[in-house]
Short mmCIF file of C-alpha atoms in Angstrom, two decimals:
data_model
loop_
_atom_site.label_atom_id
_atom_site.label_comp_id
_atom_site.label_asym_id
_atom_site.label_seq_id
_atom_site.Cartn_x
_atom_site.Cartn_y
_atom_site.Cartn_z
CA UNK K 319 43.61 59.69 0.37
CA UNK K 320 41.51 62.03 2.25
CA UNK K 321 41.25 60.90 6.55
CA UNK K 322 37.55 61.40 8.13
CA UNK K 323 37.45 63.29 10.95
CA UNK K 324 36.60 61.23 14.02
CA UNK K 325 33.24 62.60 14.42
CA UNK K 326 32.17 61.71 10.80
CA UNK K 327 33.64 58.73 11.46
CA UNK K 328 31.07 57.72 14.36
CA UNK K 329 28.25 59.36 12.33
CA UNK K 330 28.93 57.12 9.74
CA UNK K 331 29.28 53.68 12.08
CA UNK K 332 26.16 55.17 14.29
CA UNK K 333 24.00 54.72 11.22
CA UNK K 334 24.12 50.74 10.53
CA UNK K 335 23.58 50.60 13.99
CA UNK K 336 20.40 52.51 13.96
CA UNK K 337 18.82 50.76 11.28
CA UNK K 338 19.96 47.31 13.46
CA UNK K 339 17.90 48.63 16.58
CA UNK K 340 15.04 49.57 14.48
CA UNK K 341 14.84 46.38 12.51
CA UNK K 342 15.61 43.81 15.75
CA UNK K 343 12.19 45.10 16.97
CA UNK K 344 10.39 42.95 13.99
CA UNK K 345 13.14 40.43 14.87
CA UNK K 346 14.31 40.08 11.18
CA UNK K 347 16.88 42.76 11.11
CA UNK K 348 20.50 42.24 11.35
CA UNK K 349 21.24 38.24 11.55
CA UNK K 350 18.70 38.34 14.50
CA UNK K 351 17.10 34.90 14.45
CA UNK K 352 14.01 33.98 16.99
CA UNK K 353 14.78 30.88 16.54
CA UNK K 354 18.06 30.53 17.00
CA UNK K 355 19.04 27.92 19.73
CA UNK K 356 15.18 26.63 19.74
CA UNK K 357 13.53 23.29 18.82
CA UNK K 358 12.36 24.77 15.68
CA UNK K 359 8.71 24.62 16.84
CA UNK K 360 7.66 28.27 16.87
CA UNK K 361 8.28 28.56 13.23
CA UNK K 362 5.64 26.12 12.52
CA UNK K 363 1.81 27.11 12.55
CA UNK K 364 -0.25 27.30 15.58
CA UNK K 365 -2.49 23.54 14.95
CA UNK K 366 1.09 22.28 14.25
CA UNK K 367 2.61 23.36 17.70
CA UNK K 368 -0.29 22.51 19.27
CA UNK K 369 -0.24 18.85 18.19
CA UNK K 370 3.51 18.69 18.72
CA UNK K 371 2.97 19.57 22.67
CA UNK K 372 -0.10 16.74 22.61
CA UNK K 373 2.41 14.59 21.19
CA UNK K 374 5.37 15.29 23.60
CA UNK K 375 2.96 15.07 27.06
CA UNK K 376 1.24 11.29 25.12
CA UNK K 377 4.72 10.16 24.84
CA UNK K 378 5.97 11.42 28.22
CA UNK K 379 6.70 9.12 31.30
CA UNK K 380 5.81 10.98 34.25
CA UNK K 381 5.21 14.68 34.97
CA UNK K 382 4.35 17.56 38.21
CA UNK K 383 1.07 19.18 37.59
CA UNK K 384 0.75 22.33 40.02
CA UNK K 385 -2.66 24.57 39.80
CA UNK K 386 -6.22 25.05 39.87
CA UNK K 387 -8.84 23.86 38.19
CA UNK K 388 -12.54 24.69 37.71
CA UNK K 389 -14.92 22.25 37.82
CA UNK K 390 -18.80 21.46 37.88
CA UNK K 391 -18.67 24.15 39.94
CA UNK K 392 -15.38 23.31 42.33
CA UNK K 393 -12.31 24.57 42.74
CA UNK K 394 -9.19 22.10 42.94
CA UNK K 395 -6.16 23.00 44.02
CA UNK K 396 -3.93 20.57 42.85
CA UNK K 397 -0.17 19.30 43.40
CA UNK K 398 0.55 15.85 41.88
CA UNK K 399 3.43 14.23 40.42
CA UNK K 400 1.88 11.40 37.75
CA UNK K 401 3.61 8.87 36.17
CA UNK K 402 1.14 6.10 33.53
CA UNK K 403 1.31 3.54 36.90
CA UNK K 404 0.50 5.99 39.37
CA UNK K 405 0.49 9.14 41.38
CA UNK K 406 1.35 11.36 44.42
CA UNK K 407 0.48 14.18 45.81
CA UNK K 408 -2.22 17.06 47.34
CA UNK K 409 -5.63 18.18 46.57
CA UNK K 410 -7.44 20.79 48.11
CA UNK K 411 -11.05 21.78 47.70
CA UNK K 412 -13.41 24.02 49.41
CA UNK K 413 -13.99 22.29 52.35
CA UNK K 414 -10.59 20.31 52.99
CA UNK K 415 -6.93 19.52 51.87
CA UNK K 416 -5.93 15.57 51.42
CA UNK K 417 -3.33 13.44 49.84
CA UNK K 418 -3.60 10.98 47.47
CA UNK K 419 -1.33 7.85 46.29
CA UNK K 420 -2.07 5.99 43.83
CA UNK K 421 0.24 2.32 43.20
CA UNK K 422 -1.08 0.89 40.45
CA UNK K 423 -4.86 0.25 41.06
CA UNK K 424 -4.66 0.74 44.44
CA UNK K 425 -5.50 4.24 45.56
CA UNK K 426 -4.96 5.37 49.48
CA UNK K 427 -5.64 9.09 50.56
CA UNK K 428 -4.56 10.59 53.68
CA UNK K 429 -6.12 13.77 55.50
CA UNK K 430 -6.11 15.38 59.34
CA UNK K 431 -9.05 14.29 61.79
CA UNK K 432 -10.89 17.43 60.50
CA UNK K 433 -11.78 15.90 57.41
CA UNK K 434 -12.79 12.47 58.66
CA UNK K 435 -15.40 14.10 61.10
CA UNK K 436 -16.94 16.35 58.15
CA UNK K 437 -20.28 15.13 56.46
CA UNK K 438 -22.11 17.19 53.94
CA UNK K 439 -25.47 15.94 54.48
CA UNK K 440 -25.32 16.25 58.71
CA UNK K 441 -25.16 19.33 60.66
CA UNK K 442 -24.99 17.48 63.83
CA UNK K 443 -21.99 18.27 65.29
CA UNK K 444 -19.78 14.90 65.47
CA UNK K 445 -20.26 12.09 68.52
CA UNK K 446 -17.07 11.52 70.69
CA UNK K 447 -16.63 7.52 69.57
CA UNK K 448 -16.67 9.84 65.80
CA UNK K 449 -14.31 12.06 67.43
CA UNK K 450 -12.03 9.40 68.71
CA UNK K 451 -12.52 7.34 65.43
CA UNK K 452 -11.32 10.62 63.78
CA UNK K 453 -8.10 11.03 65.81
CA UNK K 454 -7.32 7.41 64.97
CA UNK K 455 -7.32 8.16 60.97
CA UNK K 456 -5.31 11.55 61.45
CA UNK K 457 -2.70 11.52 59.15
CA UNK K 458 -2.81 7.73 58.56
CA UNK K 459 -3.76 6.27 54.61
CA UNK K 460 -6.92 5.11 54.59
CA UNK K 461 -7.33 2.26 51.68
CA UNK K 462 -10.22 3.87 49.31
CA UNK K 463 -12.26 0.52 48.09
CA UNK K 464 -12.94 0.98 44.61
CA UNK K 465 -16.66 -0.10 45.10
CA UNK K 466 -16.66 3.10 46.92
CA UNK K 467 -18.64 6.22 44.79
CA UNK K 468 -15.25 8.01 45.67
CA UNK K 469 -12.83 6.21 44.10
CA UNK K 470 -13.51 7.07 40.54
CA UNK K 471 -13.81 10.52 41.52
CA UNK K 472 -10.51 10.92 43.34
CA UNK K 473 -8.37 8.60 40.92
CA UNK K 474 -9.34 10.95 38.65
CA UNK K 475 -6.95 13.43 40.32
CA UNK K 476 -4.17 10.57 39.77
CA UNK K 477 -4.54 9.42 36.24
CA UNK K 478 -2.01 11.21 34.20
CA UNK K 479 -3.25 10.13 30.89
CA UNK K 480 -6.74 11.35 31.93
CA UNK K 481 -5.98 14.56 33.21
CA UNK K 482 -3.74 15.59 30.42
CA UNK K 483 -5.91 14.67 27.82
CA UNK K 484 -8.33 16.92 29.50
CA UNK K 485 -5.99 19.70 30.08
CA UNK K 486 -3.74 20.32 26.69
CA UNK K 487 -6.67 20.75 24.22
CA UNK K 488 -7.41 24.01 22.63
CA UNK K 489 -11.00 24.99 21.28
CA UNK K 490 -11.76 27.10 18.48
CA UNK K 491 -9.35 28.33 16.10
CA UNK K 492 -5.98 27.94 17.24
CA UNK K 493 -3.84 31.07 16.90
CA UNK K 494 -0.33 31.62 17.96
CA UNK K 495 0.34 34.07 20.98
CA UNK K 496 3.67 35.47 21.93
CA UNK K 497 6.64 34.22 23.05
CA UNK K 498 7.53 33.98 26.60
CA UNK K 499 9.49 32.41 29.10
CA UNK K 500 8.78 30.02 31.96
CA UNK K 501 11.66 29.31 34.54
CA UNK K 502 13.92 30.23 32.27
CA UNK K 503 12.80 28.27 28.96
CA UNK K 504 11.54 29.86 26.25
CA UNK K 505 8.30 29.17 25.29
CA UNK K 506 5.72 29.73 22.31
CA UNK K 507 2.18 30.53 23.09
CA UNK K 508 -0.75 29.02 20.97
CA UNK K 509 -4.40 29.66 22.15
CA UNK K 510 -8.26 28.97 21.27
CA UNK K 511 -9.38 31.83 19.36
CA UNK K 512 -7.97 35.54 19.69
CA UNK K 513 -8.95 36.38 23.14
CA UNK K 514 -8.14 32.82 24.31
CA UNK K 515 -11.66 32.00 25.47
CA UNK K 516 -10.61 28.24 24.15
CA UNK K 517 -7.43 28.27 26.24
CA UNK K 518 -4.08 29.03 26.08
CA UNK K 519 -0.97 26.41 26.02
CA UNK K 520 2.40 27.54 26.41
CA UNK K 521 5.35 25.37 24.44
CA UNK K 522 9.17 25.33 25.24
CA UNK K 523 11.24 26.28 22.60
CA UNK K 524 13.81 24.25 24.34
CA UNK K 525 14.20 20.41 23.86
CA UNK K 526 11.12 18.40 23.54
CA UNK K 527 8.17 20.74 23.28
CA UNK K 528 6.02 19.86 25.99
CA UNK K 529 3.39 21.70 27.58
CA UNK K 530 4.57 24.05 30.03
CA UNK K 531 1.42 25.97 31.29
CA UNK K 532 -2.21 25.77 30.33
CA UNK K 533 -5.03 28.06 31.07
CA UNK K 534 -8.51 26.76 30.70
CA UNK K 535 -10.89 29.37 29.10
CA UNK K 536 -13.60 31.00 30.38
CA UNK K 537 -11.35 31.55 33.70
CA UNK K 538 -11.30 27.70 34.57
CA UNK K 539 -8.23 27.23 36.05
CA UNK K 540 -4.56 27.34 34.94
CA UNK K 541 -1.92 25.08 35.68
CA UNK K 542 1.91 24.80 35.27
CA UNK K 543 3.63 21.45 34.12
CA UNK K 544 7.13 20.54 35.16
CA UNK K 545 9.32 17.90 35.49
CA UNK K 546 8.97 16.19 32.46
CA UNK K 547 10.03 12.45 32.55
CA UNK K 548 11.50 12.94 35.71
CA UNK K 549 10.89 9.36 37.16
CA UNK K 550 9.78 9.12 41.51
CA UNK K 551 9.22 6.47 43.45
CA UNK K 552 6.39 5.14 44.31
CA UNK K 553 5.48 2.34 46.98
CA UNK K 554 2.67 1.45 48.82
CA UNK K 555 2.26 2.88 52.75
CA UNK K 556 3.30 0.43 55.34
CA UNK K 557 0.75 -1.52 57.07
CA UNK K 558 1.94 0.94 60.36
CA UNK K 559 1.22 4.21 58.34
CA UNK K 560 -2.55 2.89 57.42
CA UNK K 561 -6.17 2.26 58.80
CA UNK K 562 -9.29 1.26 58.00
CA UNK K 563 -11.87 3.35 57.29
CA UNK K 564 -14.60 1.13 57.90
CA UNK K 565 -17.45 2.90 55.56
CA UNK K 566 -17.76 5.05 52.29
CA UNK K 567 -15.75 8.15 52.88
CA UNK K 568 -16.41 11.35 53.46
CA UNK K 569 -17.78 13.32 49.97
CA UNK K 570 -14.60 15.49 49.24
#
């Protein structure tokens, strides 16, 4: 019995191993299993995985959505944590940055003396009794009647059911992306057509396969999703920490 050399030894082991290196890049060579570890979701087809997330985020008790959003021609920047009886968090816009909270049906929003004193349709610059009235509100919740034209607008912002629904949907063919990672979970893109003009929905891979980050097409905003069922409390503002407004509110 005949004893290799050590160098044909390693020439022979150094060959399996370059045919493992080649084939891992197509991520079918040598054992090497994408989904290994996973939720099984990236193995199924793109409609499939999108549905799955549509199902996860329907089913889903409360949630953070951080981002921007395009619409009718505003930006929103938004930070809100939703749960299905209510909300909390920031918007900004153009012109201002507010907070909403939402218990229920009632919906109370909170903003600095700048924003109370701002009116769209007057270029006058503000009176001193508005000025004073102004300094009053600063910082304080401010009850938003639900008569008022602004309360559909800005309970929009709060409704988690609404805003998701309006968020996860793809348009177009659906067509699945690349994988990825977000914070550290792997995730499985699926978009609306090839160049993702109908958006683009990321998936974990991990756990549940909820919605992780959606870009709207056309360059209309993206925004990440977090905290999935993570419950937060949620009580109205003491009668100390709020004011009357006393009129419709300021357009936002």
């Amino acid at each position: 019995m005949s004893v290799l050399p050590p160098s044909s030894r390693l020439r022979r082991a150094a060959l399996p191993l370059a045919l493992c290196a080649g084939l891992a890049a197509s991520l079918t060579g040598c054992g090497t299993d994408p989904d290994e570890g996973t939720n099984g979701v990236g193995k199924l087809s793109p409609t499939a995985i999108e549905q799955k997330a549509q199902s996860a985020a329907d089913g889903a008790k409360a949630v953070r959505l951080a981002g921007t959003l395009v619409s009718k021609g505003g930006t929103y920047k938004l930070n809100m944590r939703l749960k299905q009886d209510g909300a909390s968090g920031s918007v900004t816009t153009k012109n201002s940055t507010f907070e909403l909270l939402r218990v229920g049906d009632a919906l109370y929003m909170k903003a600095d003396a700048g924003f109370w004193t701002h009116d769209d349709a007057s270029t006058e610059a503000p009176s001193d009794a508005g000025s004073e009235a102004a300094d009053k509100l600063d910082d304080k919740y401010v009850k938003v009647p639900q008569d008022d034209p602004a309360y559909k607008q800005l309970r929009g912002f709060t409704d988690m059911g609404l805003l998701l629904d309006g968020l996860i949907g793809l348009h177009g063919d659906v067509v699945k992306g690349d994988r990825d990672s977000i914070g550290g979970i792997r995730t499985v893109n699926v978009k609306g057509g090839a160049d993702a003009e109908g958006g683009s929905l990321d998936v974990s891979l991990e756990g549940t396969p909820f919605p992780l980050r959606f870009a709207r097409g056309g360059g209309a905003g993206v925004v990440m999703l977090s905290d999935w069922d993570k419950d937060f409390p949620l009580a109205a503002p003491s009668k100390s920490e709020t004011l009357d407004y006393g009129k419709q509110l300021p357009r936002t």
